[in-house]
Every structure is written in structure tokens, then in C-alpha cells.
mmCIF file of C-alpha atoms in Angstrom:
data_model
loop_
_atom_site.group_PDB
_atom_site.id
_atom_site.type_symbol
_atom_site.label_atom_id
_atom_site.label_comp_id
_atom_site.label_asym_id
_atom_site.label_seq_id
_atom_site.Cartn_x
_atom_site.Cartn_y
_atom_site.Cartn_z
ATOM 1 C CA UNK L 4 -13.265 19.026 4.183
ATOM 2 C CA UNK L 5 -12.672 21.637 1.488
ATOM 3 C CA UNK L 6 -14.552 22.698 -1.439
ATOM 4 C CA UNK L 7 -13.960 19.959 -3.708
ATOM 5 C CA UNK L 8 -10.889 21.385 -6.444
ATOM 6 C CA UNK L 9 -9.778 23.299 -3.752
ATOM 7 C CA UNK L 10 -6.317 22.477 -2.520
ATOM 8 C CA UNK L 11 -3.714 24.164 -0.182
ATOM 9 C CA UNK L 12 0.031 24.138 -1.141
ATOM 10 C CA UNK L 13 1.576 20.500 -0.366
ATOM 11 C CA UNK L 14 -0.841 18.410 -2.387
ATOM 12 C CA UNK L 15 -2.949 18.515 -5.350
ATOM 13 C CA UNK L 16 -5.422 15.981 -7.443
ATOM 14 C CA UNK L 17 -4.062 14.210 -10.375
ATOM 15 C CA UNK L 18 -5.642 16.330 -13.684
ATOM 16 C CA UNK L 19 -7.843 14.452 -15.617
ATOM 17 C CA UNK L 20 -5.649 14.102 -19.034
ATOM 18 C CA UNK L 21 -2.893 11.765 -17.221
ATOM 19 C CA UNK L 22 -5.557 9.311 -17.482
ATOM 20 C CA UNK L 23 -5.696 9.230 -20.931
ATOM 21 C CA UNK L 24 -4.519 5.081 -22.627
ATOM 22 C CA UNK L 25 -6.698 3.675 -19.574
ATOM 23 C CA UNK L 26 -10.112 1.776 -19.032
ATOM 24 C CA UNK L 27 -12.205 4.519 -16.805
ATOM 25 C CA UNK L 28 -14.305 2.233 -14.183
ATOM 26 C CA UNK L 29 -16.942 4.776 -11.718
ATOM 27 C CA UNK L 30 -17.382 3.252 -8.667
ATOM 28 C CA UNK L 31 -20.633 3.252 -6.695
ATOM 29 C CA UNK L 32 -18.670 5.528 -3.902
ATOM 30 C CA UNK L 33 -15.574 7.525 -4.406
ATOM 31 C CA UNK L 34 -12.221 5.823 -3.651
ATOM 32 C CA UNK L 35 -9.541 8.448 -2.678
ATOM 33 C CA UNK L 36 -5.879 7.452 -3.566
ATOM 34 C CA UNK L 37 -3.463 9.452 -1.704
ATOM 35 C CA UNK L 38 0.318 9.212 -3.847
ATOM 36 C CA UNK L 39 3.288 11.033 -3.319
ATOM 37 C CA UNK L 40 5.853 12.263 -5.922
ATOM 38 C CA UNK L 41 9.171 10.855 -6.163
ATOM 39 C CA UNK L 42 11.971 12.052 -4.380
ATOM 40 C CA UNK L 43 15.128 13.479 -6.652
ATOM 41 C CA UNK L 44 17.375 11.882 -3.392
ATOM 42 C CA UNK L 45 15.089 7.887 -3.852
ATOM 43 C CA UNK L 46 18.652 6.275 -5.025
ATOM 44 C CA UNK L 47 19.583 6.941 -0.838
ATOM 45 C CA UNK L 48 16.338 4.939 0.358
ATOM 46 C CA UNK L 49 16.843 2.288 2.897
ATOM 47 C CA UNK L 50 16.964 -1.072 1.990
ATOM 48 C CA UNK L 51 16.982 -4.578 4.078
ATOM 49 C CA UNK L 52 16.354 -7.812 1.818
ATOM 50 C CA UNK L 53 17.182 -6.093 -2.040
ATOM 51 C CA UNK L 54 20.800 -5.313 -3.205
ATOM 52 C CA UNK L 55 21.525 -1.890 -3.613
ATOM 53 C CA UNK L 56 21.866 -0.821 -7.744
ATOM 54 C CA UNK L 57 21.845 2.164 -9.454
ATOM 55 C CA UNK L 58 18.165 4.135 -9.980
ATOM 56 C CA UNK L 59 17.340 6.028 -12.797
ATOM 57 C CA UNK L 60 14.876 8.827 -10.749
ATOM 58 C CA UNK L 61 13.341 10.084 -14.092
ATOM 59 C CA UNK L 62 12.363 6.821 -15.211
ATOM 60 C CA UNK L 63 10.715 6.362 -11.757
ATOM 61 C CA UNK L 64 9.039 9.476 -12.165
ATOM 62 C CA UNK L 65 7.320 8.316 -15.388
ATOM 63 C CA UNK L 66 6.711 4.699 -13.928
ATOM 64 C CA UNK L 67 5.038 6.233 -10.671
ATOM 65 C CA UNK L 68 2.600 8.688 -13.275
ATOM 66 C CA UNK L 69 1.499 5.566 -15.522
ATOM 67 C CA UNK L 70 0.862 3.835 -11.637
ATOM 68 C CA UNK L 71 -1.187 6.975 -10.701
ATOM 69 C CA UNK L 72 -2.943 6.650 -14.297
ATOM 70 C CA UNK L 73 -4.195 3.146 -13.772
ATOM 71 C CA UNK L 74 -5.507 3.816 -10.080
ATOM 72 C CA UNK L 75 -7.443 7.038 -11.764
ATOM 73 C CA UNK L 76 -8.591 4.323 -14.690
ATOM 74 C CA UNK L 77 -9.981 2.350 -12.000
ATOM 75 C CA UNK L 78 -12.036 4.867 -10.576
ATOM 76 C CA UNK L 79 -9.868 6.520 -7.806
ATOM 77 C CA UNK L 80 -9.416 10.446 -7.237
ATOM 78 C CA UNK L 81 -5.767 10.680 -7.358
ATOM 79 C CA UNK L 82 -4.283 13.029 -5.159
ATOM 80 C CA UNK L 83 -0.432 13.733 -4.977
ATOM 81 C CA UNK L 84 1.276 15.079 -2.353
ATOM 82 C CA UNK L 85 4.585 16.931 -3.094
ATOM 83 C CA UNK L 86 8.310 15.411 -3.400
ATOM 84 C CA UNK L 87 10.443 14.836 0.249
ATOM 85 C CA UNK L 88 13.621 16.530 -1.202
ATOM 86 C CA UNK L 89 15.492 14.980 1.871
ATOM 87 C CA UNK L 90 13.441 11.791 2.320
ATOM 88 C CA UNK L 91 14.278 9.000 -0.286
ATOM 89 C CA UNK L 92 11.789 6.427 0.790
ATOM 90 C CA UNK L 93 8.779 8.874 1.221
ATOM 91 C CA UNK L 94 6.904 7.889 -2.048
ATOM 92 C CA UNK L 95 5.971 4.872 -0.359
ATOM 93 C CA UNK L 96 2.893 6.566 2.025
ATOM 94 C CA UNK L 97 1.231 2.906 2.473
ATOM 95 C CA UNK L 98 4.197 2.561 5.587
ATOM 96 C CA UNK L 99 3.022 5.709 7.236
ATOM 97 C CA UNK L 100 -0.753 5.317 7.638
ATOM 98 C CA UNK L 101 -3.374 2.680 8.010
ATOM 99 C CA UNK L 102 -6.922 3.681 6.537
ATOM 100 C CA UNK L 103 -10.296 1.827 7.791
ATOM 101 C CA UNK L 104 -13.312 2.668 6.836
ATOM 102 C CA UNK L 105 -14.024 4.634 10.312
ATOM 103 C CA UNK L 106 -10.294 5.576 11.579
ATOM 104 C CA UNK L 107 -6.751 6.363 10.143
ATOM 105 C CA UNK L 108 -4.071 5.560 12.452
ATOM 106 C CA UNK L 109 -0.743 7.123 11.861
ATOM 107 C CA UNK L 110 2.321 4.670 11.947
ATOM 108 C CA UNK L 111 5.458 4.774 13.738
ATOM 109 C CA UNK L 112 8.102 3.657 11.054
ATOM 110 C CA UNK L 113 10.508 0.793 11.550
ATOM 111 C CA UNK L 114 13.232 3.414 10.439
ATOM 112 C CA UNK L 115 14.045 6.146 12.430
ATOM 113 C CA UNK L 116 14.988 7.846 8.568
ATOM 114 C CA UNK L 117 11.290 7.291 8.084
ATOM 115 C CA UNK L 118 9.432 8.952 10.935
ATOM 116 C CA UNK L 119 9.087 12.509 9.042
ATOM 117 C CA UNK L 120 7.396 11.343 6.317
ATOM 118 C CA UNK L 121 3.634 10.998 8.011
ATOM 119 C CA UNK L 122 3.268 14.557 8.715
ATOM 120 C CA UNK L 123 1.803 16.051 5.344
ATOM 121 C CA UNK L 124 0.238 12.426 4.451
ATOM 122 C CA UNK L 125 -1.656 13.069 8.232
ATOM 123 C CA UNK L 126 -2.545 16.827 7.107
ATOM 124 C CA UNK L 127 -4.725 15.241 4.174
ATOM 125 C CA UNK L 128 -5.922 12.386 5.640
ATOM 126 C CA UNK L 129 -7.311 14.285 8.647
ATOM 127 C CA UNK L 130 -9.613 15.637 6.101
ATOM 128 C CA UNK L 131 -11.518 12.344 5.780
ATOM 129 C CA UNK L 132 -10.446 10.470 8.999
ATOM 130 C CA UNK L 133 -10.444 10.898 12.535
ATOM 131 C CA UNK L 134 -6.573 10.109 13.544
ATOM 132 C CA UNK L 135 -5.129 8.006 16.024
ATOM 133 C CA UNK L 136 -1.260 7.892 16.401
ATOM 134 C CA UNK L 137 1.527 4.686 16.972
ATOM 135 C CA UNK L 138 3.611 6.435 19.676
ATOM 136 C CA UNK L 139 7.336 5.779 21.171
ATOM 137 C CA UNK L 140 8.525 2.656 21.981
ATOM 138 C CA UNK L 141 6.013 1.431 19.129
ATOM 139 C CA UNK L 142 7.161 0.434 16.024
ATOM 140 C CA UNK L 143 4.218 -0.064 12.747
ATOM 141 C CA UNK L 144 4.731 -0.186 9.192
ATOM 142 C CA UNK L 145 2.007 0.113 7.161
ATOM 143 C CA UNK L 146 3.627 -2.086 4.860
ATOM 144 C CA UNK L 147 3.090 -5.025 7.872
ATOM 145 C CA UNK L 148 -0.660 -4.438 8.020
ATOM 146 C CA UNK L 149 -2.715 -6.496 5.772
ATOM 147 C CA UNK L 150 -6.962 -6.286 6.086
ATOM 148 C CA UNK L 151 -8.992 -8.838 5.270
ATOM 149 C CA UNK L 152 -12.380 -8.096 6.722
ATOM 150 C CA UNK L 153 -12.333 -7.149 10.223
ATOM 151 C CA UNK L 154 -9.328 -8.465 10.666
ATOM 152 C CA UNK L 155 -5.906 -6.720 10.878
ATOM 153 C CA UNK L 156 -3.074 -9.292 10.257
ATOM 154 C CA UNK L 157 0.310 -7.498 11.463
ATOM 155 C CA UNK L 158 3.700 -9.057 10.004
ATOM 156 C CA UNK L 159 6.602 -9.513 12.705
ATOM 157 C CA UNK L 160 8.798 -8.220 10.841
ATOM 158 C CA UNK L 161 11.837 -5.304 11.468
ATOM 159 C CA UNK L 162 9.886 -2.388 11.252
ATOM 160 C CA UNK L 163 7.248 -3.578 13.354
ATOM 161 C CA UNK L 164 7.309 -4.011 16.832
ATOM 162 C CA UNK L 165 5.006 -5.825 19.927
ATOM 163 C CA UNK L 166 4.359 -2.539 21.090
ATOM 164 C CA UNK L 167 3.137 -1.236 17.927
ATOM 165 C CA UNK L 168 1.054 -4.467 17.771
ATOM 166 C CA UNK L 169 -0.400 -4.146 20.805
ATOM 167 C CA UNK L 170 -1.367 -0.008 20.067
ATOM 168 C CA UNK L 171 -2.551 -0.284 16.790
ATOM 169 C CA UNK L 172 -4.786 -3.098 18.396
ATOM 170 C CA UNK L 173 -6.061 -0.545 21.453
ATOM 171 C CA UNK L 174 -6.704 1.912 18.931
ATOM 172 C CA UNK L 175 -9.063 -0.294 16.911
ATOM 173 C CA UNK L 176 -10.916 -2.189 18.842
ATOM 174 C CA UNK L 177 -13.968 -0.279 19.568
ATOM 175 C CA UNK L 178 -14.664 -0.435 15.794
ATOM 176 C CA UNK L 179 -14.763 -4.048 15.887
ATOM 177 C CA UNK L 180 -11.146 -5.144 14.565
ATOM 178 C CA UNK L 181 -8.945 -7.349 15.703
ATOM 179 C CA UNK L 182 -5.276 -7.617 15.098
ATOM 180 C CA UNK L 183 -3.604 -11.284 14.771
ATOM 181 C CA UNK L 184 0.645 -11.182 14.457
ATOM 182 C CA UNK L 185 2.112 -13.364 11.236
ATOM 183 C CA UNK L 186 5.875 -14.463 11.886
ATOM 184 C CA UNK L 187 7.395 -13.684 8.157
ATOM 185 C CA UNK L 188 10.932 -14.515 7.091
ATOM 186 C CA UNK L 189 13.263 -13.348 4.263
ATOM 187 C CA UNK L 190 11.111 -10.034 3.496
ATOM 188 C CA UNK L 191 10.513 -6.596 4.267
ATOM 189 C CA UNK L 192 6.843 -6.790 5.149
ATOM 190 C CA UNK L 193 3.949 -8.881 5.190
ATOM 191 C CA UNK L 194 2.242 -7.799 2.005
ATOM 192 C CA UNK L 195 5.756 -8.342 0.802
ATOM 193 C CA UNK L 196 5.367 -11.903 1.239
ATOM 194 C CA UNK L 197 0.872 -12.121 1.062
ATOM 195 C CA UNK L 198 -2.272 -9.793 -0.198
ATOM 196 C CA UNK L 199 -5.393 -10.526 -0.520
ATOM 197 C CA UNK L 200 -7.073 -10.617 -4.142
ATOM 198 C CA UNK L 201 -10.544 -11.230 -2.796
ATOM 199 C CA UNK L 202 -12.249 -11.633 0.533
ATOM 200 C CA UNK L 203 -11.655 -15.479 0.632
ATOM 201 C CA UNK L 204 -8.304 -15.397 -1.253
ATOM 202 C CA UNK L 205 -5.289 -14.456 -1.404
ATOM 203 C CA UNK L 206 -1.847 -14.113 -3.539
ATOM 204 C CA UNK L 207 1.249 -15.956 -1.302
ATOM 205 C CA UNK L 208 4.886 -16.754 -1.508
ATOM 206 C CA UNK L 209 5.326 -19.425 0.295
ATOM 207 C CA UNK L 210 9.114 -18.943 1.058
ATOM 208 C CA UNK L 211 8.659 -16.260 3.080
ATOM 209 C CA UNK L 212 4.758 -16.716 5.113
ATOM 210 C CA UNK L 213 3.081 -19.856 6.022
ATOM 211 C CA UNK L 214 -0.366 -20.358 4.049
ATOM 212 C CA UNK L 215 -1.199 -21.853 7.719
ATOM 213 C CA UNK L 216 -1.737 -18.179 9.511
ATOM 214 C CA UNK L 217 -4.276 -17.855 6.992
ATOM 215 C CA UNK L 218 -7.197 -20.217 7.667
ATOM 216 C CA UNK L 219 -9.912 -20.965 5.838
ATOM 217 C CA UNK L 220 -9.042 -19.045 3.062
ATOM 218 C CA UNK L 221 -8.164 -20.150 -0.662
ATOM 219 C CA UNK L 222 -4.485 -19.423 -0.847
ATOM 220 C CA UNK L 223 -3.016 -18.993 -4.872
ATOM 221 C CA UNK L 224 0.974 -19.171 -4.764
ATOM 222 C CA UNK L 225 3.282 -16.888 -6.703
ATOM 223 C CA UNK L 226 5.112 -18.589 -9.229
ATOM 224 C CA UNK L 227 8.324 -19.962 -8.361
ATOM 225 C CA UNK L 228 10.124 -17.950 -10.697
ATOM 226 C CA UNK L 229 8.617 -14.609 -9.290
ATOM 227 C CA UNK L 230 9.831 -14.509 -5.753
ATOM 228 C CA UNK L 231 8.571 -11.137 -5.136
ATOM 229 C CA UNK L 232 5.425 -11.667 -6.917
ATOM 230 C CA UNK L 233 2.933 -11.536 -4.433
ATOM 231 C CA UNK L 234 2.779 -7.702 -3.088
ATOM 232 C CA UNK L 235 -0.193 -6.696 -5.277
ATOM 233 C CA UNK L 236 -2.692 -3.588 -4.465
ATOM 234 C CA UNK L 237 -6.575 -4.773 -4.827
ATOM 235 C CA UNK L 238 -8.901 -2.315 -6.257
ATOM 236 C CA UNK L 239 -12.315 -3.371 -5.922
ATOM 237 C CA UNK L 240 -12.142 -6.733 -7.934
ATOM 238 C CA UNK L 241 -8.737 -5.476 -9.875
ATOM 239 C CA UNK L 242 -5.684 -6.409 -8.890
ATOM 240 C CA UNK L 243 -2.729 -3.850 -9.472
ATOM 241 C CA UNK L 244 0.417 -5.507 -9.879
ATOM 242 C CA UNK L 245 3.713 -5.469 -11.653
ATOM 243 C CA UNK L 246 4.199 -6.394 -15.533
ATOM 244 C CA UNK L 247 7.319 -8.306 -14.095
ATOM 245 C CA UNK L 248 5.757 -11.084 -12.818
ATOM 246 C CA UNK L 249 3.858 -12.352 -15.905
ATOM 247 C CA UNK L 250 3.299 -16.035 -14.314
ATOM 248 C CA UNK L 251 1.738 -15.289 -11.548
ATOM 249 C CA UNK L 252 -0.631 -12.681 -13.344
ATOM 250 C CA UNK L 253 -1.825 -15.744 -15.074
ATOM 251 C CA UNK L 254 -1.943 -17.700 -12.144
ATOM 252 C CA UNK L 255 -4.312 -14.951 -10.922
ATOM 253 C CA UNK L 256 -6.201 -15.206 -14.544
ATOM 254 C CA UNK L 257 -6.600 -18.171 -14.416
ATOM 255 C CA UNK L 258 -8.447 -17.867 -10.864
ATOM 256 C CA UNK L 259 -10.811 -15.460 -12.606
ATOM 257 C CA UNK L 260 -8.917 -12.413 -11.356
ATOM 258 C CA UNK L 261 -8.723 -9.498 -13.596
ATOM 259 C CA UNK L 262 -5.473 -7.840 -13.140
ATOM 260 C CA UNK L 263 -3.878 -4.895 -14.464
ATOM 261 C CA UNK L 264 -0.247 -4.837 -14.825
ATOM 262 C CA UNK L 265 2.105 -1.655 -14.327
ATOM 263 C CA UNK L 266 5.742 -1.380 -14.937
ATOM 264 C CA UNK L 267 7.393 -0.432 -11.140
ATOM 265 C CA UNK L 268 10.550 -1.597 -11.945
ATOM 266 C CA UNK L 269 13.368 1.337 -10.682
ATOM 267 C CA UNK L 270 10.831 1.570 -7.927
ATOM 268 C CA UNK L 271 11.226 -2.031 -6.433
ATOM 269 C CA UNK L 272 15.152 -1.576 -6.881
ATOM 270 C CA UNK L 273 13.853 0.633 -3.550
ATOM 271 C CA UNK L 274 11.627 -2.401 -2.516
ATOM 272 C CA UNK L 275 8.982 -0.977 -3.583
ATOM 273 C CA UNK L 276 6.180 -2.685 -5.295
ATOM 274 C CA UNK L 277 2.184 -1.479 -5.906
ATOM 275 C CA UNK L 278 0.827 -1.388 -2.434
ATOM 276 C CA UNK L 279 3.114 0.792 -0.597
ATOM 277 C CA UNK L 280 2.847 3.445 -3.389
ATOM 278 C CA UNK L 281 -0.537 4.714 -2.354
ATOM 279 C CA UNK L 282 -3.224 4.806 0.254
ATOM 280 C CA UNK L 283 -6.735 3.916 -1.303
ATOM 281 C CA UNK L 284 -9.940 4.201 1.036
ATOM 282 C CA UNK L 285 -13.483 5.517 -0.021
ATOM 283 C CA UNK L 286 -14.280 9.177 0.904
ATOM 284 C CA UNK L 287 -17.066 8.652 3.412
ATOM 285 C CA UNK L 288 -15.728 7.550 6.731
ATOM 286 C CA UNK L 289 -18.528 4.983 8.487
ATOM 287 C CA UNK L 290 -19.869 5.086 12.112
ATOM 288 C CA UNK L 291 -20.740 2.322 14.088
#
């Protein structure tokens, strides 16, 4: 790994004065949020279950810095990689990589559009990973993958495949995971339609997952008003989610949830939500 403050061209940390409006948390160990800028060309990105409107790319641009501010706030080193001119959806990194504590494993994306985008994000990661790779006929979208635990639950969805299942699961296993398929409907991705807020619980919609692939945990519903409610980014006991979906933030409030709330908006008119904007992990890969 580099010096720290020392980066080649193609990405650099967040400075500290974007920061500035937020509560700072330290964390015992370093959490590393890899981001990407917006793309000038993200009104072209591909979309499945959202209607197609107009976005304003400067306002995104503004939205995606107060996003980067609150994972900095909440003790993350922020690091931005630079704008895909020709590749609308590539803000969204979650979809090309999955990050464990002792492996990253590079995706295959649903979207053939999508398969240039993990290049750069598997230039930095290599610098705190060892990397494994989703190869042809596999299909994986990061967006698909939710961990709770040791336990890798893949949405069949689109963008990901059996194949992909089956090699993200070969790639794993001697670390101890295990990867169990969820049948979704209606919905991009999995964590489109479930995330976890704790170890035990988690935030799901209800329309599109069944609460039953989820055993034994305590299951909080999105509000029906707030179908897309439930794609929310957990940082340590914080959950990141957008200011759109005010009754289900007090849903989680009420569970004793502390959440801050960020305004995503022109980015989920690219289904886009808080997850897929970012890659969080701590620094220090583990051995077993």
C-alpha cells in the first residue's frame, strides 16, 4: 500500500473541509469508503424497474458530495475515484466489487454496458485486498449481495446469474462463507428490496422479498408509502439512508436505530439509492 496521502492519477481522498455541517464519529479501526464521481453522460444509465425522467447532473454532483460528507462524518476515509466520461452508471461501484474482511471479489455485471467499470475500482482495492474475479458465463451484481455475518445472501435477480452464484460461492468458501440465493420480484437487486440495520435485523419491503428467506431474524417493514424505502447503507450502528422516505426512518427510530438521512434524489431517478454509491470495508484485511 502507499504512503498514506500519496495517490496516483485516477483517485484521490476526499479533503478534510467537505466534511464540514457533519457529526465526526472515529472508529476503533479505519473504514475505507471507496466513491466515484458522477458521470457528465449519468442521464444515459440503464434502467429496468424506474421510468426514465430527466436528470439534472449538477444537482447530482452536489447530492453525491453531501453523501461523501456524511460517510467522512461517520468516520470513513473517503476516497474518490475519477468520473467514467462514457459510463453513465459507473458512480454506483457497490455493483462491481464485493469487500469481506479477508477477500474482494470483482463482479461480473448483469449489463454488458457495465463490465468496464471494475477496472480502476480493482486498481485501488488491490491495495487492501487480495482479488478474486466473477468470470464469463457468470453474471454478479454487487448490488445482489447482501452480508449478514458469514453469510452471503445473493438476489436472483437480472443481473445475477447461477453461474455467478455458484463462483462467487467457490471463491469464498475457504474463508468460511456461505452463499444462500433469495428469489426477488419487482426490483433491481436484493438490497433493493432488504438490508440489514443490525446483525439480527433488518429493513424489508415486503412486495418485492419474502421476510421468510430470512430466518430467525427481526424483520422491520418499509412503510407502505415508501416502496423503495428499504435500500439503506449501515455504518457501524448508523444507518445511511434517503431523506425521502421519512416513515420508515421513524420506523427505524423507533427500533432504536440512529439514522442519518441524505438527499439522493436525481441519483435514484438512475436507481440508485445509498448502498450502491460506495464500497465501505475497514483497512486491515483479516487472515484466518
Amino acid at each position: 500500500m502507499p504512503a498514506r496521502g500519496k495517490f496516483p492519477g485516477g483517485f484521490k481522498p476526499v479533503p478534510a473541509s467537505v466534511i464540514v455541517g457533519f457529526r465526526r464519529c472515529e472508529p476503533d479501526a479505519m473504514r475505507i469508503a471507496i466513491t466515484r464521481e458522477v458521470s457528465a453522460s449519468l442521464g444515459d444509465c440503464e434502467l429496468t424497474h424506474v421510468a426514465r425522467t430527466p436528470i439534472d447532473v449538477e444537482r447530482a454532483h452536489a447530492q453525491h458530495r453531501a453523501y461523501q460528507r456524511a460517510l467522512a462524518s461517520l468516520g470513513c476515509r473517503v476516497l474518490a475515484l475519477e468520473a467514467e466520461p462514457s459510463m453513465p452508471d459507473a458512480v454506483f461501484v457497490e455493483d462491481v466489487a464485493i469487500v469481506l474482511d479477508e477477500v474482494a471479489v470483482m463482479t461480473r455485471p448483469g449489463a454488458e454496458s457495465r463490465r468496464g467499470e471494475g477496472a480502476s475500482v480493482a486498481e485501488l482495492l488491490a491495495r487492501y485486498r487480495p482479488l478474486r474475479a466473477i468470470e464469463a458465463p457468470g453474471t454478479l451484481d454487487g448490488g445482489d449481495v447482501l452480508r449478514v455475518g458469514r453469510t452471503l445472501y445473493v438476489g436472483q435477480s437480472g443481473r445475477s446469474n447461477a453461474e455467478g452464484r455458484e463462483q462467487l460461492q467457490a471463491a469464498i468458501a475457504g474463508f468460511g462463507y456461505r452463499v444462500q440465493p433469495v428469489p426477488i420480484h419487482g426490483c433491481l437487486h436484493l438490497k433493493s428490496a432488504v438490508t440489514a440495520v443490525r446483525d439480527d435485523t433488518l429493513l424489508l419491503q415486503p412486495a418485492w422479498v419474502d421476510a421468510s428467506s430470512f430466518p430467525g431474524f427481526t424483520v422491520i417493514e418499509v412503510d407502505p408509502e415508501e416502496e423503495h424505502a428499504a435500500n439503506i447503507l449501515r455504518i457501524g450502528d448508523v444507518a445511511v439512508m434517503p431523506s425521502c422516505f421519512p416513515r420508515t426512518a421513524q420506523r427505524l427510530r423507533d427500533a432504536g436505530i440512529e439514522v442519518v438521512a441524505v438527499d439522493v434524489s436525481e441519483l435514484q431517478k438512475a436507481e440508485g439509492a445509498t448502498t450502491c454509491c460506495s464500497l465501505v470495508f475497514e483497512e486491515q484485511a483479516t487472515t484466518r
